[in-house]
Each structure stands twice: as structure tokens, then as C-alpha cells.
mmCIF file with all atom_site columns, C-alpha atoms in Angstrom:
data_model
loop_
_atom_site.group_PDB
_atom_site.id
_atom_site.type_symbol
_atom_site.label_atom_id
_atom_site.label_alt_id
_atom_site.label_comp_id
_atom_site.label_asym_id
_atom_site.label_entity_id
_atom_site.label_seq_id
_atom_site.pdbx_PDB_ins_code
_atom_site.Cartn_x
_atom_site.Cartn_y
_atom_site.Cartn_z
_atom_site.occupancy
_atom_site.B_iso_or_equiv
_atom_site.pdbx_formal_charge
_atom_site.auth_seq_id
_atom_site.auth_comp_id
_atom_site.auth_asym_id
_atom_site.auth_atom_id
_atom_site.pdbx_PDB_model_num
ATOM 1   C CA . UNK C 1 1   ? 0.041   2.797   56.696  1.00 0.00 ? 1   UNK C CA 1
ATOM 2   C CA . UNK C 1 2   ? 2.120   0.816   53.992  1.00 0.00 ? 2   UNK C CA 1
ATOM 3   C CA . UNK C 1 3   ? -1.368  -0.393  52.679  1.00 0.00 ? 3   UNK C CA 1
ATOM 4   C CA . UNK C 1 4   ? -2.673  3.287   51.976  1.00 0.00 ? 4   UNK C CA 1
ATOM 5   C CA . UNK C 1 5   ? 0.959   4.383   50.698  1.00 0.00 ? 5   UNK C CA 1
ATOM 6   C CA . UNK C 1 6   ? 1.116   1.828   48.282  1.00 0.00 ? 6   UNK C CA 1
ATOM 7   C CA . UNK C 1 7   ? -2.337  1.759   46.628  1.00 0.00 ? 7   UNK C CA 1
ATOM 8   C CA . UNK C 1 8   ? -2.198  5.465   46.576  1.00 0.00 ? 8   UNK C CA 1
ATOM 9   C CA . UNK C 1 9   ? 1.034   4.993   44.939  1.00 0.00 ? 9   UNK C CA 1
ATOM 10  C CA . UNK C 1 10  ? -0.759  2.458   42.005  1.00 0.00 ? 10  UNK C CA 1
ATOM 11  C CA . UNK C 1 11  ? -3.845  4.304   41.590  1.00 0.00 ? 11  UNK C CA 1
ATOM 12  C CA . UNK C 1 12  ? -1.643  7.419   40.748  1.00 0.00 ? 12  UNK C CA 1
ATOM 13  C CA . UNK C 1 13  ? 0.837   5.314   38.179  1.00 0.00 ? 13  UNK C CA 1
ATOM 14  C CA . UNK C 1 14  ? -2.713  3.896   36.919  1.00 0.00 ? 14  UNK C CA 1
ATOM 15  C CA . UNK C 1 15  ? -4.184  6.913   36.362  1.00 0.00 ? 15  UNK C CA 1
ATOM 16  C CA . UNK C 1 16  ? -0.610  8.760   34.813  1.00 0.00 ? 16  UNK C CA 1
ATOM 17  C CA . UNK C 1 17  ? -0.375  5.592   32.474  1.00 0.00 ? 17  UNK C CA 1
ATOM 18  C CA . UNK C 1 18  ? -4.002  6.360   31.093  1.00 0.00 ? 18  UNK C CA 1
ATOM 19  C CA . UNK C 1 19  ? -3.627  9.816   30.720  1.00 0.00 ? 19  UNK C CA 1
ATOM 20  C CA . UNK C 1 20  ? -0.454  9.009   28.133  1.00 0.00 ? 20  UNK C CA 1
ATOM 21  C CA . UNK C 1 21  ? -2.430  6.609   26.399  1.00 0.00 ? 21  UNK C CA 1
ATOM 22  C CA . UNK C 1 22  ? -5.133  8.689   25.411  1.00 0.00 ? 22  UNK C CA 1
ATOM 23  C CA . UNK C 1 23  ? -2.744  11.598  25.114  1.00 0.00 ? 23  UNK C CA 1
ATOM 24  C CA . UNK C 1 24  ? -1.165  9.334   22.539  1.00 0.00 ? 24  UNK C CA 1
ATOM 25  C CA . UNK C 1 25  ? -4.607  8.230   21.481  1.00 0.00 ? 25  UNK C CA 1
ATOM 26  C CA . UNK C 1 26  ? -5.483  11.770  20.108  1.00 0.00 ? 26  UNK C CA 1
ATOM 27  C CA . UNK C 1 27  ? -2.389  12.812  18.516  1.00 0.00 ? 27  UNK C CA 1
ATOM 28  C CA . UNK C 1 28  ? -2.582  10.986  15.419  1.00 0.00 ? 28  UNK C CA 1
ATOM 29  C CA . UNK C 1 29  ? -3.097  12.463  12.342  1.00 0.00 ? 29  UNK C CA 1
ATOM 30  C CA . UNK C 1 30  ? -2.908  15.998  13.502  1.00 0.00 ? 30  UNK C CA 1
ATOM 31  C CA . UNK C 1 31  ? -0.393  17.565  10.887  1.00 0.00 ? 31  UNK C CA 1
ATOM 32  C CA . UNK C 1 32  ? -3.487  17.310  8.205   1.00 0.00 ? 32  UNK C CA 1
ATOM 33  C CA . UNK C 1 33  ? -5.112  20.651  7.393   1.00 0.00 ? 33  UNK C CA 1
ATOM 34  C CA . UNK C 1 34  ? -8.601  19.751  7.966   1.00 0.00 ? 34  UNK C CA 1
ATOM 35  C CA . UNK C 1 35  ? -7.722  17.051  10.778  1.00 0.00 ? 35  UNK C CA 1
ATOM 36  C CA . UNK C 1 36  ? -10.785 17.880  13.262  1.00 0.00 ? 36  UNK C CA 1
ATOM 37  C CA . UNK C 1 37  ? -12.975 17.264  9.921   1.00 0.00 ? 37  UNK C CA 1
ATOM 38  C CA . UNK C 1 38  ? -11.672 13.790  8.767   1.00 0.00 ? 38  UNK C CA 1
ATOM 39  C CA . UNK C 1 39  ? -13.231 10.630  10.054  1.00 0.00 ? 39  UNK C CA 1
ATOM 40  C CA . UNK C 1 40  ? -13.387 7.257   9.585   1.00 0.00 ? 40  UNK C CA 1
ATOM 41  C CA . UNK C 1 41  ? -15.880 4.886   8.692   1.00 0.00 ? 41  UNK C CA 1
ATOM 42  C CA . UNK C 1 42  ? -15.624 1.876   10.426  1.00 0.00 ? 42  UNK C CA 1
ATOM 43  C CA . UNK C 1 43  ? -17.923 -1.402  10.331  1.00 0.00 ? 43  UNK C CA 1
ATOM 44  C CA . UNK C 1 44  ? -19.181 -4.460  12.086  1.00 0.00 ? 44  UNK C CA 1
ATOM 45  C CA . UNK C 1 45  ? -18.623 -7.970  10.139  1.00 0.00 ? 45  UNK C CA 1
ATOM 46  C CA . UNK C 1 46  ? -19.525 -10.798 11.835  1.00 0.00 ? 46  UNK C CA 1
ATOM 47  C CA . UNK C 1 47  ? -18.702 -14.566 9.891   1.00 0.00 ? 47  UNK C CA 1
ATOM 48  C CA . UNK C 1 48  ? -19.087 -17.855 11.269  1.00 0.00 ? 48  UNK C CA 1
ATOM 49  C CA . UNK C 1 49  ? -19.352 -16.270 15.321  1.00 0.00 ? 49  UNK C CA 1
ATOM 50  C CA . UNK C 1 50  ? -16.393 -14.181 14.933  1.00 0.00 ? 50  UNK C CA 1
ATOM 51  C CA . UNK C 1 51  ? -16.872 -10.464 15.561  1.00 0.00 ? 51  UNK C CA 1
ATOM 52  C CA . UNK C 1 52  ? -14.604 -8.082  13.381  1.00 0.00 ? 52  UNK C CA 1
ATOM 53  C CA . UNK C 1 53  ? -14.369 -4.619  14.202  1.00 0.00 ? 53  UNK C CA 1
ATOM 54  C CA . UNK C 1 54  ? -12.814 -2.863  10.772  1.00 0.00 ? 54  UNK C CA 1
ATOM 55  C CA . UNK C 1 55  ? -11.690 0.214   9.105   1.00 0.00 ? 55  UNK C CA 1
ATOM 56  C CA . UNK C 1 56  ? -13.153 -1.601  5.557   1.00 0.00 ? 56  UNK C CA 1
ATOM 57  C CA . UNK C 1 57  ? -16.206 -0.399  4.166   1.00 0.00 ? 57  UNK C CA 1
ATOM 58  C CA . UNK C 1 58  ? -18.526 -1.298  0.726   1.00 0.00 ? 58  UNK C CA 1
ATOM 59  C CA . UNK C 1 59  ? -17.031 0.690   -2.005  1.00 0.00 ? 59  UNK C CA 1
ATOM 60  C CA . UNK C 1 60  ? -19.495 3.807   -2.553  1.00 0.00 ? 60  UNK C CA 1
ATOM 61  C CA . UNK C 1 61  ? -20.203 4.128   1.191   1.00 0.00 ? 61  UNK C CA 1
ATOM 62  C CA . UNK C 1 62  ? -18.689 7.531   0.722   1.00 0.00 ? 62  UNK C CA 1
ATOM 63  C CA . UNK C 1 63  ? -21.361 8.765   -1.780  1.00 0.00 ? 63  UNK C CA 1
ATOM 64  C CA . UNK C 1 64  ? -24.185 7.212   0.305   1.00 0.00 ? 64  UNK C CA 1
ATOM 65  C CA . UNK C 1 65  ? -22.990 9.364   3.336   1.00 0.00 ? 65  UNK C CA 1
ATOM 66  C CA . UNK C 1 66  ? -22.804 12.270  1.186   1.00 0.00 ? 66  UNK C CA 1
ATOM 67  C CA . UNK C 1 67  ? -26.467 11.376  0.053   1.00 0.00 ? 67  UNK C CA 1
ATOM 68  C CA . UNK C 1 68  ? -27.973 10.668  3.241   1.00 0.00 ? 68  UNK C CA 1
ATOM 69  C CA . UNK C 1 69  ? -26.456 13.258  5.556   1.00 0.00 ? 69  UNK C CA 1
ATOM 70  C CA . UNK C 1 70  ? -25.485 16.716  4.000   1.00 0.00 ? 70  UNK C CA 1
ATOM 71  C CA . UNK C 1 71  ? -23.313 17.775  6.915   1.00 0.00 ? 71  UNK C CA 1
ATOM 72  C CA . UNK C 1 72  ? -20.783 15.229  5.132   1.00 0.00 ? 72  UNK C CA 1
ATOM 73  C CA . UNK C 1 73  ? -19.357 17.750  2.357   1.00 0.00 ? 73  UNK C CA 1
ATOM 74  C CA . UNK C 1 74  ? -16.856 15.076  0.783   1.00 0.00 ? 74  UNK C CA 1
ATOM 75  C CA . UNK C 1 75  ? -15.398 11.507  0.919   1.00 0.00 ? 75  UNK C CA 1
ATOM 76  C CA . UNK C 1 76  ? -12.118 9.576   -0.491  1.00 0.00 ? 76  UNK C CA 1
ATOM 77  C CA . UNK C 1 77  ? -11.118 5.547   -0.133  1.00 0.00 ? 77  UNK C CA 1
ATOM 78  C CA . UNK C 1 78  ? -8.213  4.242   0.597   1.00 0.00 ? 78  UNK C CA 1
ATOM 79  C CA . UNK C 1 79  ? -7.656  0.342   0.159   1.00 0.00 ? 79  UNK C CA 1
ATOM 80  C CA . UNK C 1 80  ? -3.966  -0.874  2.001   1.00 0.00 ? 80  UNK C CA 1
ATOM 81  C CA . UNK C 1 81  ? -2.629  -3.688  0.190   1.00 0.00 ? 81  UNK C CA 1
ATOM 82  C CA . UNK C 1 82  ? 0.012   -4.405  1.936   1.00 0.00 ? 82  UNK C CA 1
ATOM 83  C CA . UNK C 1 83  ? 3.378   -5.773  0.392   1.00 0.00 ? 83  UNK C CA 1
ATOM 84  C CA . UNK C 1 84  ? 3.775   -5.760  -3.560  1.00 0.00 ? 84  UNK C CA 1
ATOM 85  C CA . UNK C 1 85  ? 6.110   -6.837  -5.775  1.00 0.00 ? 85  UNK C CA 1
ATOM 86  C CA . UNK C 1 86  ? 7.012   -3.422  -7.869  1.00 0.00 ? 86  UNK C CA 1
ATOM 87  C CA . UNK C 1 87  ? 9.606   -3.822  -10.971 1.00 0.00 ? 87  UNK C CA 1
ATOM 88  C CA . UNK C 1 88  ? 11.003  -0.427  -12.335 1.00 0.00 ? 88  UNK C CA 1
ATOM 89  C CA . UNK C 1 89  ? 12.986  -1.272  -15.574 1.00 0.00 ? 89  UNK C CA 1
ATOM 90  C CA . UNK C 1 90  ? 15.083  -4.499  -15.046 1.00 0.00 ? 90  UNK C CA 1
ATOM 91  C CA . UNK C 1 91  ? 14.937  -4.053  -11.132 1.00 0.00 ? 91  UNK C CA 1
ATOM 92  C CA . UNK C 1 92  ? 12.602  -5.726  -8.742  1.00 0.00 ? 92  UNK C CA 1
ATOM 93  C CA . UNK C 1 93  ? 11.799  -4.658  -5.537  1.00 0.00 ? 93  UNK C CA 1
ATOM 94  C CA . UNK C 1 94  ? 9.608   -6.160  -2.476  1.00 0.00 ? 94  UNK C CA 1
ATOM 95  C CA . UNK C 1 95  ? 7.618   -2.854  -1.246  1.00 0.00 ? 95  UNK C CA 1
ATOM 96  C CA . UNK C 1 96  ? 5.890   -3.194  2.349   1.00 0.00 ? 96  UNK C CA 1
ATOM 97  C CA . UNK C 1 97  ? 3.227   -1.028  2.139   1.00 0.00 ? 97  UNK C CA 1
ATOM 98  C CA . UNK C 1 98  ? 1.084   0.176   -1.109  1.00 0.00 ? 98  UNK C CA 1
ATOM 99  C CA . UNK C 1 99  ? -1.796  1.936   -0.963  1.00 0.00 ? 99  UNK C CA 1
ATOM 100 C CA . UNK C 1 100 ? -4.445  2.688   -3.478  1.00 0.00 ? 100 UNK C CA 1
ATOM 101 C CA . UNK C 1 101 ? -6.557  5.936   -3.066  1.00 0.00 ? 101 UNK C CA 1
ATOM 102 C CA . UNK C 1 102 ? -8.999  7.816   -4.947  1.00 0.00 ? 102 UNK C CA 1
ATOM 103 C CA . UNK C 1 103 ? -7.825  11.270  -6.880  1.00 0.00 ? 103 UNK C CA 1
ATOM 104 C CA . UNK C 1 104 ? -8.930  13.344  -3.973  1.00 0.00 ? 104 UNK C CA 1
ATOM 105 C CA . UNK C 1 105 ? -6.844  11.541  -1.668  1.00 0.00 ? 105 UNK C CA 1
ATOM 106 C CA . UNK C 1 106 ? -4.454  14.957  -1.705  1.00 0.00 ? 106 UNK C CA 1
ATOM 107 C CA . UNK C 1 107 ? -7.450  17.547  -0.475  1.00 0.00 ? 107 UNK C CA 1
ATOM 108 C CA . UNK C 1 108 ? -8.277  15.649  2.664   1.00 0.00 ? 108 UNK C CA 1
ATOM 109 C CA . UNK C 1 109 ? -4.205  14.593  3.582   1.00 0.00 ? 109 UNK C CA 1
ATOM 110 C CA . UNK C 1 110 ? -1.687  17.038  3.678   1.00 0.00 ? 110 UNK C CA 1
ATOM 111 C CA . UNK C 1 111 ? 2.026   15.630  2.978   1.00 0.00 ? 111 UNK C CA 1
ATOM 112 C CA . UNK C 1 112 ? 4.628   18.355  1.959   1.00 0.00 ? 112 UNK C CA 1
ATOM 113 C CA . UNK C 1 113 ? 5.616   17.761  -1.799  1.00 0.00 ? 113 UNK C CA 1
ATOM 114 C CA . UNK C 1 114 ? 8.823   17.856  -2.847  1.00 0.00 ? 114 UNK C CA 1
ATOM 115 C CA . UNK C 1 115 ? 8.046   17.066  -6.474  1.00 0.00 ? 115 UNK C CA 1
ATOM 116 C CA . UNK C 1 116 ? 4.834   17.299  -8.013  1.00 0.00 ? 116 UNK C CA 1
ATOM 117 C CA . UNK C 1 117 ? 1.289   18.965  -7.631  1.00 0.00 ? 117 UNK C CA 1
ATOM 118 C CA . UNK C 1 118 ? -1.213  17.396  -4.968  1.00 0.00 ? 118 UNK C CA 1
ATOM 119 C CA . UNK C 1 119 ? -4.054  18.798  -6.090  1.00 0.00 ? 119 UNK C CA 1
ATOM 120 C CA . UNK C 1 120 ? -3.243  16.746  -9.334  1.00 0.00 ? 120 UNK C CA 1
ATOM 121 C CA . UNK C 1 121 ? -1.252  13.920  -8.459  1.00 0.00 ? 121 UNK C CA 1
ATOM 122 C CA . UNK C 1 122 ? -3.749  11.428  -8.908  1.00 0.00 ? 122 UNK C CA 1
ATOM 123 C CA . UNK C 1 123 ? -5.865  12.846  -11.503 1.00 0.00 ? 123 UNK C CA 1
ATOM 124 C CA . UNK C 1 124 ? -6.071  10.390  -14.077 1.00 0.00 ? 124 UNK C CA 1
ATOM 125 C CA . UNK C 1 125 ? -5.494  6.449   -14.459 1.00 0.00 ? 125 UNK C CA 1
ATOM 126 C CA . UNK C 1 126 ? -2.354  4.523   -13.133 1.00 0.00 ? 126 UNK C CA 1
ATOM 127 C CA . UNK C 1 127 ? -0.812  7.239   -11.542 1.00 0.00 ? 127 UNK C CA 1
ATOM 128 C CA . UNK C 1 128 ? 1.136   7.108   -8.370  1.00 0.00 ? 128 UNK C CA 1
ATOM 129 C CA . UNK C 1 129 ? 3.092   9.497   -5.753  1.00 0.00 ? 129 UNK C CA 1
ATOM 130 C CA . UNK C 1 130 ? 5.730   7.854   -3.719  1.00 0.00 ? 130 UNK C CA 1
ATOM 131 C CA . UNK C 1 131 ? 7.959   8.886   -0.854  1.00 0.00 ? 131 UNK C CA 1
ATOM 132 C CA . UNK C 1 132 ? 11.398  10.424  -0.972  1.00 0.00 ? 132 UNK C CA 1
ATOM 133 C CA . UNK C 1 133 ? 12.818  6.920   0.641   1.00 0.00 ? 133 UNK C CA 1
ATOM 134 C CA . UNK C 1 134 ? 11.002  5.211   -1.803  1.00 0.00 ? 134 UNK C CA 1
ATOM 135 C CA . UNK C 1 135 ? 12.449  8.116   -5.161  1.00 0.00 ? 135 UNK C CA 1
ATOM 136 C CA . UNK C 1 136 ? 15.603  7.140   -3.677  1.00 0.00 ? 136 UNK C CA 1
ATOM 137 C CA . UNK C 1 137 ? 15.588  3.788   -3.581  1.00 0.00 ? 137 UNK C CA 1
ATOM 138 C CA . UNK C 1 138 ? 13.834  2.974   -7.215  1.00 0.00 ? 138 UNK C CA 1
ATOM 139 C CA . UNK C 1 139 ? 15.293  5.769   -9.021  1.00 0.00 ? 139 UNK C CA 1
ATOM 140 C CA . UNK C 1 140 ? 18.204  6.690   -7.248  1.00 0.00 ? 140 UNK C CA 1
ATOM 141 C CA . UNK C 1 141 ? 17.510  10.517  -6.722  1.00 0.00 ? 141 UNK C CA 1
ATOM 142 C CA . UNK C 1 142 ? 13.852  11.999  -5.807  1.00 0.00 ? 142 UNK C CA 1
ATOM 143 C CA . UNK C 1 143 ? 13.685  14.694  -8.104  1.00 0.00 ? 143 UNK C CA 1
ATOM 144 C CA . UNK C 1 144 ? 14.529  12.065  -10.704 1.00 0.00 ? 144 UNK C CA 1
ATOM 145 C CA . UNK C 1 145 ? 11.362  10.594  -10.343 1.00 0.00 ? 145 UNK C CA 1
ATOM 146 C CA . UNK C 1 146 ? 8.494   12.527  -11.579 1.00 0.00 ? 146 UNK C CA 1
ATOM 147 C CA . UNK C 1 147 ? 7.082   10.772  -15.257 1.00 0.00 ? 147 UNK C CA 1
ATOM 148 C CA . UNK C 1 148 ? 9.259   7.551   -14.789 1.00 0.00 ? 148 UNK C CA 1
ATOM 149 C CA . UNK C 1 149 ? 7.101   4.513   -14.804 1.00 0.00 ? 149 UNK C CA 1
ATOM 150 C CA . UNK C 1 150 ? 6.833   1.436   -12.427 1.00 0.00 ? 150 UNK C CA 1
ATOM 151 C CA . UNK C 1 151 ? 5.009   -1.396  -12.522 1.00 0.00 ? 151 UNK C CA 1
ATOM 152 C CA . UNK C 1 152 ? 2.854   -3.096  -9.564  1.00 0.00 ? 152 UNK C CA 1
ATOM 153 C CA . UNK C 1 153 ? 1.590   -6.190  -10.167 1.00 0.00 ? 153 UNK C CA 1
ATOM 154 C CA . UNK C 1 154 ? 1.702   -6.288  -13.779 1.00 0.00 ? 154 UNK C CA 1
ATOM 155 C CA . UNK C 1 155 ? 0.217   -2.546  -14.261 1.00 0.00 ? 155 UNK C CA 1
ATOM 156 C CA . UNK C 1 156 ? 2.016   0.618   -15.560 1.00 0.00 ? 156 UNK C CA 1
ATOM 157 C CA . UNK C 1 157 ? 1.748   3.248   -13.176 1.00 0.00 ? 157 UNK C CA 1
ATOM 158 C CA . UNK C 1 158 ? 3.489   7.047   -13.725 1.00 0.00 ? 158 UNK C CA 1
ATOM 159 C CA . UNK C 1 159 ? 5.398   8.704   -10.984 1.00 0.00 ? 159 UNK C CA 1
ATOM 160 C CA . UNK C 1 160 ? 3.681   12.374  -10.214 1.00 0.00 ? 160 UNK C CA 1
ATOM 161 C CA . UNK C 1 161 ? 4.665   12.944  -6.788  1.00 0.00 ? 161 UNK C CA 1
ATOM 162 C CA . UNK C 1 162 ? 7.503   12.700  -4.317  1.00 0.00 ? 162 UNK C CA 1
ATOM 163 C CA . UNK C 1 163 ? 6.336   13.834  -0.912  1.00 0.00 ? 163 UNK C CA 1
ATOM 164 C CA . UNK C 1 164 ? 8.441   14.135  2.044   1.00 0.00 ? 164 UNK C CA 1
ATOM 165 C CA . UNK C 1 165 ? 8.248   10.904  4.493   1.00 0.00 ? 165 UNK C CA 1
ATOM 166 C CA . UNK C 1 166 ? 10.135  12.743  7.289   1.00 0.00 ? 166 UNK C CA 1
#
């Protein structure tokens, strides 16, 4: 009897844990407008035995999609490089996270601006749109931000958007 009770017992804790896993699983990403029509390209290196599955792919993999299949109506990059040393006038900071995305990055991903226009945040070279945390902490106030410059790894880049991190 203490045999059945306690497998029962597992196989239902089991089960409950997998259901929260894949309930977690499919809630990411779901505040974006257009959520159920964003996907990611992922690939297949393999060097020297190792297998790597990875979010990275070659640079205009985007347009080749678009090419080859015309149910795929538009495509953006995004390339995480990680920490960076960013200097905004005499001050230099160590940022964790910087990511560099194409001009289009806006009409896919939908943050709520607090400064700015995110249908032309990024149009243009060297420009950049940073959290509220991050307005704060460079330039003391967020709504301070917007046309002040920075500069990541020795380039000039203009603030044009503060978007909420909440």
C-alpha cells in the first residue's frame, strides 16, 4: 500500500513540476505586440567534436529568409556583447549588458518609451536608447538624457530613447 501511495505521490509532483516549467517555458516575451509572430533563428555549429546549439546566425540570414520563404514579411539582428566599458564626459562606467540592433529593432519589440520615438530611435548611425536605470545612472535624471552623447568602446553614440525597464 505504501508502495502505490508513494509513487502515486512522485508521479503527481513529477508531472506538477513539468507543467510549471513549460508554463514558464511559454511566457517569455509575451508583452511584445506581435509576440505569436517573432521567432528565432537558431543554428547548429559543430568545431573540433563539440556540438553548439546557438541563437547566432550569418549576418544577412534575415534577408535570405525573406528571399526564400515569403510567409517571412520582415527580419531585425541583434548581436549581445555583453559587458562594455561606456565613458559619458569625464565618467566611466562598467555596463553589463549592451546590445547592438538593427533600426527596426523598435517594430518587432515593444518597450514603453518614456523619452523618445521608437519608430525612430535607431534611425541613423551611432545612435542608442537606454533604460531609465541606466538615464539615471549616466545622466542623473531620464528625461535628461535624450541628445547627450556616450561613448562605447571608443565610438560616439547619441541618446534617443529612454524606455521603461520596469
Amino acid at each position: 500500500f505504501f508502495t502505490i501511495v508513494f509513487g502515486l505521490s512522485v508521479g503527481m509532483v513529477v508531472t506538477l513540476l513539468i507543467y510549471i516549467y513549460v508554463q514558464e517555458e511559454k511566457s517569455f516575451d509575451k508583452h511584445h505586440r506581435q509576440a505569436e509572430n517573432i521567432y528565432r533563428v537558431n543554428s547548429i555549429l559543430e568545431m573540433e567534436g563539440k556540438v553548439d546549439n546557438t541563437a547566432k546566425a550569418g549576418l544577412n540570414t534575415g534577408e535570405a529568409l525573406m528571399e526564400f520563404f515569403p510567409e517571412v514579411e520582415a527580419a531585425t539582428q541583434v548581436l549581445n556583447v555583453g559587458k562594455q566599458t561606456i565613458r559619458v564626459d569625464a565618467n566611466i562606467y562598467a555596463s553589463e549588458k549592451v546590445i547592438y540592433a538593427d533600426s527596426n529593432y523598435f517594430s518587432f519589440f515593444t518597450y514603453p518609451f518614456l523619452d523618445g520615438n521608437a519608430d525612430e530611435a535607431l534611425n541613423g548611425p551611432n545612435k542608442v536608447v537606454i533604460s531609465k536605470k541606466v538615464a539615471s545612472q549616466f545622466f542623473g535624471d531620464p528625461m535628461r538624457a535624450i541628445g547627450k552623447s556616450m561613448n562605447v568602446n571608443k565610438n560616439d553614440y547619441q541618446v534617443t530613447g529612454v524606455y521603461d525597464d520596469r
